[in-house]
Short mmCIF file of C-alpha atoms in Angstrom, two decimals:
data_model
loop_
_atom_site.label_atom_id
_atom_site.label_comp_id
_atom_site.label_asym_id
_atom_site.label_seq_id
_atom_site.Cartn_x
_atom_site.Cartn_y
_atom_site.Cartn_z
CA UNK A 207 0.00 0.00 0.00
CA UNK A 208 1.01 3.62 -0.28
CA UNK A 209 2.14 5.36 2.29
CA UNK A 210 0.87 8.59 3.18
CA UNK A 211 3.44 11.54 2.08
CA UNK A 212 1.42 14.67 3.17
CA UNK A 213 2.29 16.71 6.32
CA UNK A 214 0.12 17.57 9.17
CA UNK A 215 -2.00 20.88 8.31
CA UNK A 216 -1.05 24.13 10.08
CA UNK A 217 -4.35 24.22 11.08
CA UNK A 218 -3.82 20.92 13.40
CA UNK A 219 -1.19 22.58 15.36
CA UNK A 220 -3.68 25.47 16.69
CA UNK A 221 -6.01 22.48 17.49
CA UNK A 222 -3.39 20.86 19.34
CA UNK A 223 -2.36 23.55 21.20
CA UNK A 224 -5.86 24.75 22.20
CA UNK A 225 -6.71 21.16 23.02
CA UNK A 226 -2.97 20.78 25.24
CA UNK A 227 -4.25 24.14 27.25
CA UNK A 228 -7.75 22.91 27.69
CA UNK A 229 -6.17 19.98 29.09
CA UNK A 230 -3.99 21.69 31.48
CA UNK A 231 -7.45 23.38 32.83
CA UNK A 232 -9.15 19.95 32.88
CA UNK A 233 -6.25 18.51 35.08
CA UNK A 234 -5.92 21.40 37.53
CA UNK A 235 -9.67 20.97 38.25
CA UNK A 236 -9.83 17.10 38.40
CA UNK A 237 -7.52 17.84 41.07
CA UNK A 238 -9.12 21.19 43.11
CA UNK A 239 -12.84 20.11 42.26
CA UNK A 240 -12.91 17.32 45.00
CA UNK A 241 -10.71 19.05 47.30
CA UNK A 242 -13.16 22.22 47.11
CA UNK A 243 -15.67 19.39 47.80
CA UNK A 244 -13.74 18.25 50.96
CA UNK A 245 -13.80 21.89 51.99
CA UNK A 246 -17.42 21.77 52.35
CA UNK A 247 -18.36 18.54 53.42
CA UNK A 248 -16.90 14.99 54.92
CA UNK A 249 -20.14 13.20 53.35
CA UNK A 250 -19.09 10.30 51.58
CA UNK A 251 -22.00 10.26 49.48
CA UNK A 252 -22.38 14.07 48.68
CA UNK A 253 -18.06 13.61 47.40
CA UNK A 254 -19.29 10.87 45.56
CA UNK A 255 -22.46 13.11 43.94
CA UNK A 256 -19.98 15.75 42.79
CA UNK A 257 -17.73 13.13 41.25
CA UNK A 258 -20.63 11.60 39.44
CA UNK A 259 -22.38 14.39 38.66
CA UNK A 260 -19.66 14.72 35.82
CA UNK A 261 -19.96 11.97 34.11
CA UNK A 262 -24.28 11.69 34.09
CA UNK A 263 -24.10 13.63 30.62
CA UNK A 264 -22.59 11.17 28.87
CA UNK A 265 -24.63 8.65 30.33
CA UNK A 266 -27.58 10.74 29.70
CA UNK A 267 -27.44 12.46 26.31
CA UNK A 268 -24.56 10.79 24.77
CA UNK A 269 -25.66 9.54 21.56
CA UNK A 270 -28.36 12.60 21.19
CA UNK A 271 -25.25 14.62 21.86
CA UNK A 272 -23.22 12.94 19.16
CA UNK A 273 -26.52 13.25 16.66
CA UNK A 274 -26.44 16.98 17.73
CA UNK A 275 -22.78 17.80 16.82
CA UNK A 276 -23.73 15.86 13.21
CA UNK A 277 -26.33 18.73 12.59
CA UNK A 278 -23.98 21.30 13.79
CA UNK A 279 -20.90 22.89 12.47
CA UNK A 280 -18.38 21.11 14.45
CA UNK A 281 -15.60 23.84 14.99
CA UNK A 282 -18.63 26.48 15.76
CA UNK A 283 -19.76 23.87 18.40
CA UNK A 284 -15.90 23.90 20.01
CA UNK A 285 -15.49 27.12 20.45
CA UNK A 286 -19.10 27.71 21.81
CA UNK A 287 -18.97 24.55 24.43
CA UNK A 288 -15.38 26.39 25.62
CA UNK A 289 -16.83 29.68 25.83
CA UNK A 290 -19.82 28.38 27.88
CA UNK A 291 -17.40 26.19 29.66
CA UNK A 292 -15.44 29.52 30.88
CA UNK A 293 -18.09 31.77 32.01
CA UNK A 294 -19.73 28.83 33.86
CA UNK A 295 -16.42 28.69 35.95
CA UNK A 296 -17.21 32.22 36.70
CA UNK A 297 -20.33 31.48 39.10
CA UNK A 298 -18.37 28.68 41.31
CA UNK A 299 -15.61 31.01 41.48
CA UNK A 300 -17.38 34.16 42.74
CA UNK A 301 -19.07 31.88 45.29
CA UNK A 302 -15.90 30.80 46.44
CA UNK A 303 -14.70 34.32 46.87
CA UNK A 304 -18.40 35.37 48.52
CA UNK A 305 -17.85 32.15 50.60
CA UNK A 306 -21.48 31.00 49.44
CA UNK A 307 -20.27 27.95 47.82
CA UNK A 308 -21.79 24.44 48.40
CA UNK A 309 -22.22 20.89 47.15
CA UNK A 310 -25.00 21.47 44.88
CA UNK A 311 -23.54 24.25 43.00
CA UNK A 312 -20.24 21.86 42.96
CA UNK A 313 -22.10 18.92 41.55
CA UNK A 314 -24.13 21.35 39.16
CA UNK A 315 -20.87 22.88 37.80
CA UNK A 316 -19.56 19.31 37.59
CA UNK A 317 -23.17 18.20 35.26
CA UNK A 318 -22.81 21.11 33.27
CA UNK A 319 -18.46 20.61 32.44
CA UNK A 320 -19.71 17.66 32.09
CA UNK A 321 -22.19 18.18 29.18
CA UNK A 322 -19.68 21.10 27.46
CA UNK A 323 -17.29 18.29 27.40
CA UNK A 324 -19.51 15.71 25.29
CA UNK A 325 -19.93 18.49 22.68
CA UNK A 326 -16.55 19.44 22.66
CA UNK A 327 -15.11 16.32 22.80
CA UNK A 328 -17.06 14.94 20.25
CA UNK A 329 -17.03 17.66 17.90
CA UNK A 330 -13.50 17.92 17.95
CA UNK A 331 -13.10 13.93 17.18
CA UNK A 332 -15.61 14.55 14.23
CA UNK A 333 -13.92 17.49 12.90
CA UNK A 334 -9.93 16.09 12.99
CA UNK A 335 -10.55 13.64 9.86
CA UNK A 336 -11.99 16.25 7.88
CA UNK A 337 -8.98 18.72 8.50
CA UNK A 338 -6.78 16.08 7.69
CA UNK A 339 -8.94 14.70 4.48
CA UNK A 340 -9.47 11.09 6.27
CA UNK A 341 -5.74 9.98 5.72
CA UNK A 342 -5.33 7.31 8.34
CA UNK A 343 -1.55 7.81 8.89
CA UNK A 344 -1.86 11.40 9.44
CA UNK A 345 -4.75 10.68 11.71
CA UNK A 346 -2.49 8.28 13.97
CA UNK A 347 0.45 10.93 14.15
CA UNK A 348 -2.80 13.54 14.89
CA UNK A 349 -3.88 11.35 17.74
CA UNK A 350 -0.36 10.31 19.10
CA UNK A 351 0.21 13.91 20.01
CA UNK A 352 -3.25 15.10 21.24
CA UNK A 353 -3.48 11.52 23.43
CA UNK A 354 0.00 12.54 24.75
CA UNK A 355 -0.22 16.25 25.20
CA UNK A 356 -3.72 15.26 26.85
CA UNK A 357 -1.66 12.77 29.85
CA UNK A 358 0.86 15.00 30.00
CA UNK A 359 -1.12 17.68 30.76
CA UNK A 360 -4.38 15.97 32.79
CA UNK A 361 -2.39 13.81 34.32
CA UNK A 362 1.15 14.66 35.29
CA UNK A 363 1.03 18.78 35.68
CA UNK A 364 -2.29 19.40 35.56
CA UNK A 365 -3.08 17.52 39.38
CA UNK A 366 -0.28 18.47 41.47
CA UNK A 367 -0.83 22.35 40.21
CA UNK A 368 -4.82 22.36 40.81
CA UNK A 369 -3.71 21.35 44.51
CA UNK A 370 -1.23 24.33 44.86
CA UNK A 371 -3.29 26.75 43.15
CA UNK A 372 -6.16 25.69 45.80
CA UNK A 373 -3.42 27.06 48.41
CA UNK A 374 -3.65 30.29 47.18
CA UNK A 375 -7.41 30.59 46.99
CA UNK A 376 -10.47 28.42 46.58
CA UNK A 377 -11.32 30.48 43.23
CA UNK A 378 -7.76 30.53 41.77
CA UNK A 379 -8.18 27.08 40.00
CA UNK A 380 -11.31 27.57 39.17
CA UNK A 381 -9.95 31.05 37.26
CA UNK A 382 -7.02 29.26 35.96
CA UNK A 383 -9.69 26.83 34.26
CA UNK A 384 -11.75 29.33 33.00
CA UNK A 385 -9.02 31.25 31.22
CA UNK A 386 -7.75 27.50 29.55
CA UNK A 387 -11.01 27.49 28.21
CA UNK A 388 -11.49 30.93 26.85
CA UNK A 389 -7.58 30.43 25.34
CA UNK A 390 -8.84 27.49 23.70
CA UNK A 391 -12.07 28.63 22.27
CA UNK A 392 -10.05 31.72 20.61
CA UNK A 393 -7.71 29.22 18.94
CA UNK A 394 -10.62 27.01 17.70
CA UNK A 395 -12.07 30.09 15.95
CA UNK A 396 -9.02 30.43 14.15
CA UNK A 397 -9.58 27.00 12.74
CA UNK A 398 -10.23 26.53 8.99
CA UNK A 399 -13.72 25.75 8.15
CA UNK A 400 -14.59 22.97 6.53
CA UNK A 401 -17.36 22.03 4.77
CA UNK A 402 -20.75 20.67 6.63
CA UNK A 403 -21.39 16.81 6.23
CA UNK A 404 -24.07 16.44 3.49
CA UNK A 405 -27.66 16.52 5.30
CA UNK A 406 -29.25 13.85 5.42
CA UNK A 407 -33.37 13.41 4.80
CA UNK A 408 -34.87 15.31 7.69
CA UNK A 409 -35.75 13.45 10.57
CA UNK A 410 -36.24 13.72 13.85
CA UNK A 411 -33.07 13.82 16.35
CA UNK A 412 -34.20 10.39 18.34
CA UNK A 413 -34.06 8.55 14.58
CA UNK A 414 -30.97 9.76 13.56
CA UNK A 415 -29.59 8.96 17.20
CA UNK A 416 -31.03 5.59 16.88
CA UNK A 417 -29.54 5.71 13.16
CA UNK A 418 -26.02 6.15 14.66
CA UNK A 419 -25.90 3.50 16.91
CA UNK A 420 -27.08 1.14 14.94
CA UNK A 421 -24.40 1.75 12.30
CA UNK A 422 -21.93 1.06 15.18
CA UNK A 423 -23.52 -2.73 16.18
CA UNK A 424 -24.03 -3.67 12.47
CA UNK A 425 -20.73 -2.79 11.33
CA UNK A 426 -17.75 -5.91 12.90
CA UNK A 427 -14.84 -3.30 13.14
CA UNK A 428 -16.86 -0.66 14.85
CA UNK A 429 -18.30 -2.61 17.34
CA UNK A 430 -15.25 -4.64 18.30
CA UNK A 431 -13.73 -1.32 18.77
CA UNK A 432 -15.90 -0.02 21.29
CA UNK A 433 -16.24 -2.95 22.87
CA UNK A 434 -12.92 -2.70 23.92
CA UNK A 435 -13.11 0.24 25.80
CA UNK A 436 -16.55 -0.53 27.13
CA UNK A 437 -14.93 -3.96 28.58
CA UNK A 438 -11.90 -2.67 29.38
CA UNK A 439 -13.56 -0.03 31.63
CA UNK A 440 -15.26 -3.06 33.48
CA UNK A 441 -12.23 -4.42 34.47
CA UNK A 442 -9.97 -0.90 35.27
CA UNK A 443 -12.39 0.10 37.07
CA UNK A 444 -13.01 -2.94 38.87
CA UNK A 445 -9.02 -2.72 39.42
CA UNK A 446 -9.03 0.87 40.74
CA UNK A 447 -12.18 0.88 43.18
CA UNK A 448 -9.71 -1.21 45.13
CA UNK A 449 -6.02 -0.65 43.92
CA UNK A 450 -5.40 2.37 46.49
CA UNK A 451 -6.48 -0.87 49.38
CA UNK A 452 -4.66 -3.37 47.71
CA UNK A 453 -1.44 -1.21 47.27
CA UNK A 454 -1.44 0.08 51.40
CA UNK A 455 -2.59 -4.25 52.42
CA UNK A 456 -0.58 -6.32 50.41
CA UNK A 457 2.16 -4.03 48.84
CA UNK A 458 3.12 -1.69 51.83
CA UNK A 459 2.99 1.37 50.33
CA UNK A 460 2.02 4.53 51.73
CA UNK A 461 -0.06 7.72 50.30
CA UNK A 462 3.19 9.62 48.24
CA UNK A 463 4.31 5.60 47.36
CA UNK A 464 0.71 5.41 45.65
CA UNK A 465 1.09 8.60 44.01
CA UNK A 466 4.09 7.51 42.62
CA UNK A 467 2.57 4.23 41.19
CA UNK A 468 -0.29 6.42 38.91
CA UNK A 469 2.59 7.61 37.50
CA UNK A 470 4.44 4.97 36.17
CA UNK A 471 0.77 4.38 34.97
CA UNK A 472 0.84 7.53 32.84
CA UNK A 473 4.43 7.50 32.04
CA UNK A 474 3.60 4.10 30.27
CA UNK A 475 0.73 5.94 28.92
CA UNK A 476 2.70 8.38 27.17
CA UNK A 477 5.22 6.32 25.96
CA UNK A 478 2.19 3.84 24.21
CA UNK A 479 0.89 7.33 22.65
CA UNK A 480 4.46 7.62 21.15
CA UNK A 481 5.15 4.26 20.23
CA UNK A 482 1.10 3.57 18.71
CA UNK A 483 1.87 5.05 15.13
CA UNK A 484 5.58 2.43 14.86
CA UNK A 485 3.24 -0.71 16.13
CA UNK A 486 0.35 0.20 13.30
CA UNK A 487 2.96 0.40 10.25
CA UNK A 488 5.20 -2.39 11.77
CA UNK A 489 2.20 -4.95 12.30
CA UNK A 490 -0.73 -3.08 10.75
CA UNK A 491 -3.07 -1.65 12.47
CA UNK A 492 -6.08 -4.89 13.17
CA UNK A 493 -2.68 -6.48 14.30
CA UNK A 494 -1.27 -3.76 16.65
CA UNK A 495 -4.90 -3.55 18.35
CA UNK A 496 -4.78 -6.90 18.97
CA UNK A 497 -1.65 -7.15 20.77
CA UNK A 498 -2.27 -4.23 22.78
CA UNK A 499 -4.96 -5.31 24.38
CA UNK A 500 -3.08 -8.63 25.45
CA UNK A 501 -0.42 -6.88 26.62
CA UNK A 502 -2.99 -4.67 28.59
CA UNK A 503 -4.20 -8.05 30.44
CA UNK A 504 -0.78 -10.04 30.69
CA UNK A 505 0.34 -6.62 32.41
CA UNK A 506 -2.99 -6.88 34.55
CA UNK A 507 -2.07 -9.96 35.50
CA UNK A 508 1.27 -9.43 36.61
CA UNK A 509 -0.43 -6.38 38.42
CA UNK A 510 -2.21 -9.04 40.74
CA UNK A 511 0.45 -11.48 41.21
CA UNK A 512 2.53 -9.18 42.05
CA UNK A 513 4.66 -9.63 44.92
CA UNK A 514 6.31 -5.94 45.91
CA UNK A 515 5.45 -2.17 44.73
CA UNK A 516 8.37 -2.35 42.22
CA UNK A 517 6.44 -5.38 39.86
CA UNK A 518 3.17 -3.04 40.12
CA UNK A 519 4.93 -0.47 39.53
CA UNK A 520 6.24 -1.88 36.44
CA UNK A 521 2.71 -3.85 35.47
CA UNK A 522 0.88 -0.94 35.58
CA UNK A 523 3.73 0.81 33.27
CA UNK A 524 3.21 -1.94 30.45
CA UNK A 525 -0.86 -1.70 31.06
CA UNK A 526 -0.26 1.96 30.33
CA UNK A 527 1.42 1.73 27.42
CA UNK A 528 -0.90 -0.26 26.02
CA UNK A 529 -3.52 1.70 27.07
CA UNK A 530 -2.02 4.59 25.48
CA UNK A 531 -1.33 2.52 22.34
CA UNK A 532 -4.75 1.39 21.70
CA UNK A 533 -6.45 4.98 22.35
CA UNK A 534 -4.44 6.65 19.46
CA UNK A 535 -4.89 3.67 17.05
CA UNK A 536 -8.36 2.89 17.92
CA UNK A 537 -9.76 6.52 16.86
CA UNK A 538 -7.67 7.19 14.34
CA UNK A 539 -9.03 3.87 12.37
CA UNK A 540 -12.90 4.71 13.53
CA UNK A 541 -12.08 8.35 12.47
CA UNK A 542 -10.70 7.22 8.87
CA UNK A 543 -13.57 4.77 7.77
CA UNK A 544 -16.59 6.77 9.67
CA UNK A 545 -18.76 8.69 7.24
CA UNK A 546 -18.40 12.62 7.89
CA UNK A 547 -22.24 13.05 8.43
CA UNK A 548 -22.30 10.03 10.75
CA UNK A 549 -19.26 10.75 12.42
CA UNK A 550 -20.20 12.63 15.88
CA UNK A 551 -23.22 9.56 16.35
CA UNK A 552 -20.26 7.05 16.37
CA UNK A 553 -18.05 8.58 18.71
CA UNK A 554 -20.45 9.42 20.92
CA UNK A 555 -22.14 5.46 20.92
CA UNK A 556 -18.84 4.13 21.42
CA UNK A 557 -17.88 6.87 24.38
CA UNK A 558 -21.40 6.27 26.18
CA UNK A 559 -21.07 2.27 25.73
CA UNK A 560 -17.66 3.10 27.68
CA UNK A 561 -19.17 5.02 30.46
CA UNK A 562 -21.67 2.72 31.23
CA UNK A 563 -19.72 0.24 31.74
CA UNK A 564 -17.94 2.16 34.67
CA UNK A 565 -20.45 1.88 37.21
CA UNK A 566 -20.41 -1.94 36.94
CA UNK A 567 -16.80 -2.01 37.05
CA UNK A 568 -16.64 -0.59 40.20
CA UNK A 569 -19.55 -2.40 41.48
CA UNK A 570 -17.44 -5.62 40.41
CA UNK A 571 -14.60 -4.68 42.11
CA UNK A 572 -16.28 -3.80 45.31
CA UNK A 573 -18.51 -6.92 45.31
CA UNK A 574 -15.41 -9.65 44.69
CA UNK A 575 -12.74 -7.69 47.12
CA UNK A 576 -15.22 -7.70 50.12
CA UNK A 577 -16.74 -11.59 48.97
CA UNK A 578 -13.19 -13.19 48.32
CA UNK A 579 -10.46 -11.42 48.56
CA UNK A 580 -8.57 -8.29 47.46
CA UNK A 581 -6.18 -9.35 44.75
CA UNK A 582 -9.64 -11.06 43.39
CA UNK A 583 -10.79 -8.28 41.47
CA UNK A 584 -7.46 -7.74 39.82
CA UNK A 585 -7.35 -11.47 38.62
CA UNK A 586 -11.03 -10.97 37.27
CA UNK A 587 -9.82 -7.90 35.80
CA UNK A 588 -7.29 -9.67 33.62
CA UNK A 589 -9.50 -12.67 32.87
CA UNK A 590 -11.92 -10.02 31.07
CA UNK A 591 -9.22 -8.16 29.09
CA UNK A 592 -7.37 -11.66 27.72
CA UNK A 593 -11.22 -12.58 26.99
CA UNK A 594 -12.31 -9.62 25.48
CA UNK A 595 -9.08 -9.51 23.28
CA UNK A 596 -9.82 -13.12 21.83
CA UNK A 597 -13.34 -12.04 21.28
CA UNK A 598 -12.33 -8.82 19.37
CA UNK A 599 -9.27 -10.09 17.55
CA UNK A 600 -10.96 -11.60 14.78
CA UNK A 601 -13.48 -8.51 14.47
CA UNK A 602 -10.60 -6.17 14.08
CA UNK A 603 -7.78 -8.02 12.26
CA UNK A 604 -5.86 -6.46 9.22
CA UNK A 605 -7.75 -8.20 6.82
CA UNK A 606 -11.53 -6.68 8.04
CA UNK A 607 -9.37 -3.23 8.66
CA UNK A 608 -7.90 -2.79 4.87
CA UNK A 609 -11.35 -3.97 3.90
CA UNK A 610 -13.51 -1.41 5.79
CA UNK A 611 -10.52 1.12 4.46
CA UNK A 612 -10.86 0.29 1.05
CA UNK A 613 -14.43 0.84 1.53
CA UNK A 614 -14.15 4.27 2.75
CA UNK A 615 -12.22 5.42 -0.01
CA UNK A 616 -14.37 6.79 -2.50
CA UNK A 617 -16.56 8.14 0.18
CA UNK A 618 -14.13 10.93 0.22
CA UNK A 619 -14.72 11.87 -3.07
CA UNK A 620 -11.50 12.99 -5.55
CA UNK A 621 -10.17 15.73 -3.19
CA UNK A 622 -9.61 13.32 -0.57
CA UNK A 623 -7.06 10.55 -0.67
CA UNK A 624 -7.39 6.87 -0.24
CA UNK A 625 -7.97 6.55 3.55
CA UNK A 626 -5.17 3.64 3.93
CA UNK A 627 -3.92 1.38 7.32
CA UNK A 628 -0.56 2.08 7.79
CA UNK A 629 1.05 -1.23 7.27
CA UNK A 630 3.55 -2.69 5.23
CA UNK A 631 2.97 -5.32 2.49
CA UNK A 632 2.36 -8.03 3.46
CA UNK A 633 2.75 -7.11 7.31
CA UNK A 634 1.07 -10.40 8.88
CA UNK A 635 -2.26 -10.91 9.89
CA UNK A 636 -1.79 -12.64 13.13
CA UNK A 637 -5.96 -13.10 13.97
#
């Protein structure tokens, strides 16, 4: 096959950037949002309402959401969701400083970042391929430095700055949010336009909803990609309702040992983002998928057997970097063989099929940790990844990806080139 020859647009780089600074923002307040929380309240269950609260509007609206954003001009709907996003942070942050602020204005703020996120976040997944004409290698190079720019940021900075910013003030990382968002919406308006998905026949927004998700179970490669993430959340979060326990019982180590043991996490995280565009040419991308998610529940597996903090340490390094593998090669194929006007339904299925299957994760966890015992749910964890890859290999394997590639291709019409998988002749089909 050809490789791809073009470079990334200029246009991607103010995308990148606005989506690196959003980031940031997102970070600092995963961090100071539950800490303002603590401020207020020692409730279990009102901590656990603000957490929550967050992630209801993908469980609520997601594929309506996604059908939304099809009807909508995607970058328009970016830079609106960020500009909403920032003068919402406005209203926690002046109760802060008024000293009015409570748990129901917390979880609100949470519902509603919530529900700018969905549009955002979708948008901006429907809107990449068109900037960069559907070209599946320039899609994985796209992806490899928005998923790593988004754990650098979220995870490693973003955290540990939220909690010192919270020192100087409970509205200063709520500000520092707010202006990440209104940075990024300016950027986003300097984004090329590009043109509107041809409408389809009018109908109403629960049909085409129901439209979208249906192209996602009838189509193999789709739906063994989002069942990956949808089983894979089963079994992480299964794994971290009880991994801060496990880690103080069994492995000895204390709060700043635990903090230390996310990040090898995400520092196996980035490196997979990095790595996820040599795997797809090397083995081709159905392939590269496949082995990823093994390694994700070998490494989970060596996470429960493991007999000191340096082995999890180094499990949940390799999980990571699959992790981070699979989440740059798993859009960028779904984003190069989607249909434009159909695009923003997909995502959004495949996201809410993911968060759904959160809740029963941790239920899972919580359930076999207090029946059995506490390296239980990290065994069960590992027994659904392994199962879920053998499941999904044959769904997703270099032959069905070329196929639904090849496909896609004339979709794009003459002004867009071939969509292609990144793989070498006759790179091997190992499912």
């Amino acid at each position: 096959m050809r490789a791809s020859t073009g470079k990334l647009p200029t246009g991607f780089g103010r995308l990148w950037t606005a989506q690196t600074v959003s980031s940031l923002g997102d970070g600092v307040t995963h961090a100071a949002l539950p800490l303002l929380a603590l401020t207020l309240t020692r409730d279990p269950m009102a901590l656990a309402v603000v957490t929550a609260a967050g992630t209801l509007p993908w469980l609520l609206f997601g594929v309506l959401g996604g059908a939304l954003v099809d009807r909508w001009d995607r970058r328009r709907t970016m830079w609106v969701a960020d500009t909403a996003r920032a003068a919402l942070l406005a209203i926690p942050a002046a109760a802060a400083a008024l000293d009015v602020l409570s748990i129901p204005l917390l979880a609100a703020v949470a519902f509603l970042l919530g529900l700018g996120g969905l549009f955002f976040d979708t948008a901006a997944t429907a809107y990449l391929p068109d900037l960069l004409r559907r070209d599946s290698v320039l899609l994985e190079r796209a992806n490899s430095r928005l998923r790593g720019a988004q754990t650098a940021m979220s995870g490693f900075v973003g955290p540990p700055a939220g909690s010192a910013l919270l020192a100087l003030g409970r509205a200063v990382p709520l500000l520092t949010d707010a202006v990440s968002f209104a940075l990024s919406a300016l950027l986003v308006r300097t984004l090329p336009a590009m043109p509107r998905p041809v409408p389809e026949v009018r109908e109403s927004l629960l049909r085409q909803a129901r439209a979208g998700a249906a192209y996602v179970f009838r189509d193999r490669v789709l739906l063994g990609l989002a069942l990956r993430p949808a089983v894979g959340n089963v079994a992480f979060l299964a794994v971290e309702t009880v991994l801060a326990l496990f880690a103080h019982e069994r492995l000895g180590i204390d709060t700043y040992g635990f903090g230390l043991l996310l990040t090898a996490e995400a520092t196996g995280g980035l490196l997979g983002a990095g790595i996820a565009s040599y795997l797809g040419r090397r083995l081709g991308t159905g392939t590269a998928l496949t082995c990823t998610a093994a390694v994700e529940g070998l490494a989970m597996l060596g996470l429960a057997a493991a007999p000191n903090p340096y082995v999890a340490g180094l499990a949940l390094a390799v999980c990571g970097a699959g992790m981070g593998a699979t989440m740059v090669l798993a859009p960028s194929l779904r984003q190069a063989i989607v249909p434009a006007h159909l695009m923003g339904r997909v995502a959004s299925t495949s996201r809410m099929l993911a968060m759904c299957a959160a809740p029963v994760g941790a239920f899972l966890g919580g359930w076999l940790a207090t029946t059995y015992d506490i390296r239980t749910p990290l065994y069960a964890a590992a027994v659904l990844l392994l199962a879920m890859t053998a499941v999904t290999a044959s769904m997703t394997s270099n032959r069905r990806v070329e196929e639904a590639l090849r496909a896609a291709a004339p979709a794009g019409g003459p002004d867009h080139p071939v969509a292609k998988d990144p793989v070498h002749e006759g790179a091997p089909d190992l499912v």
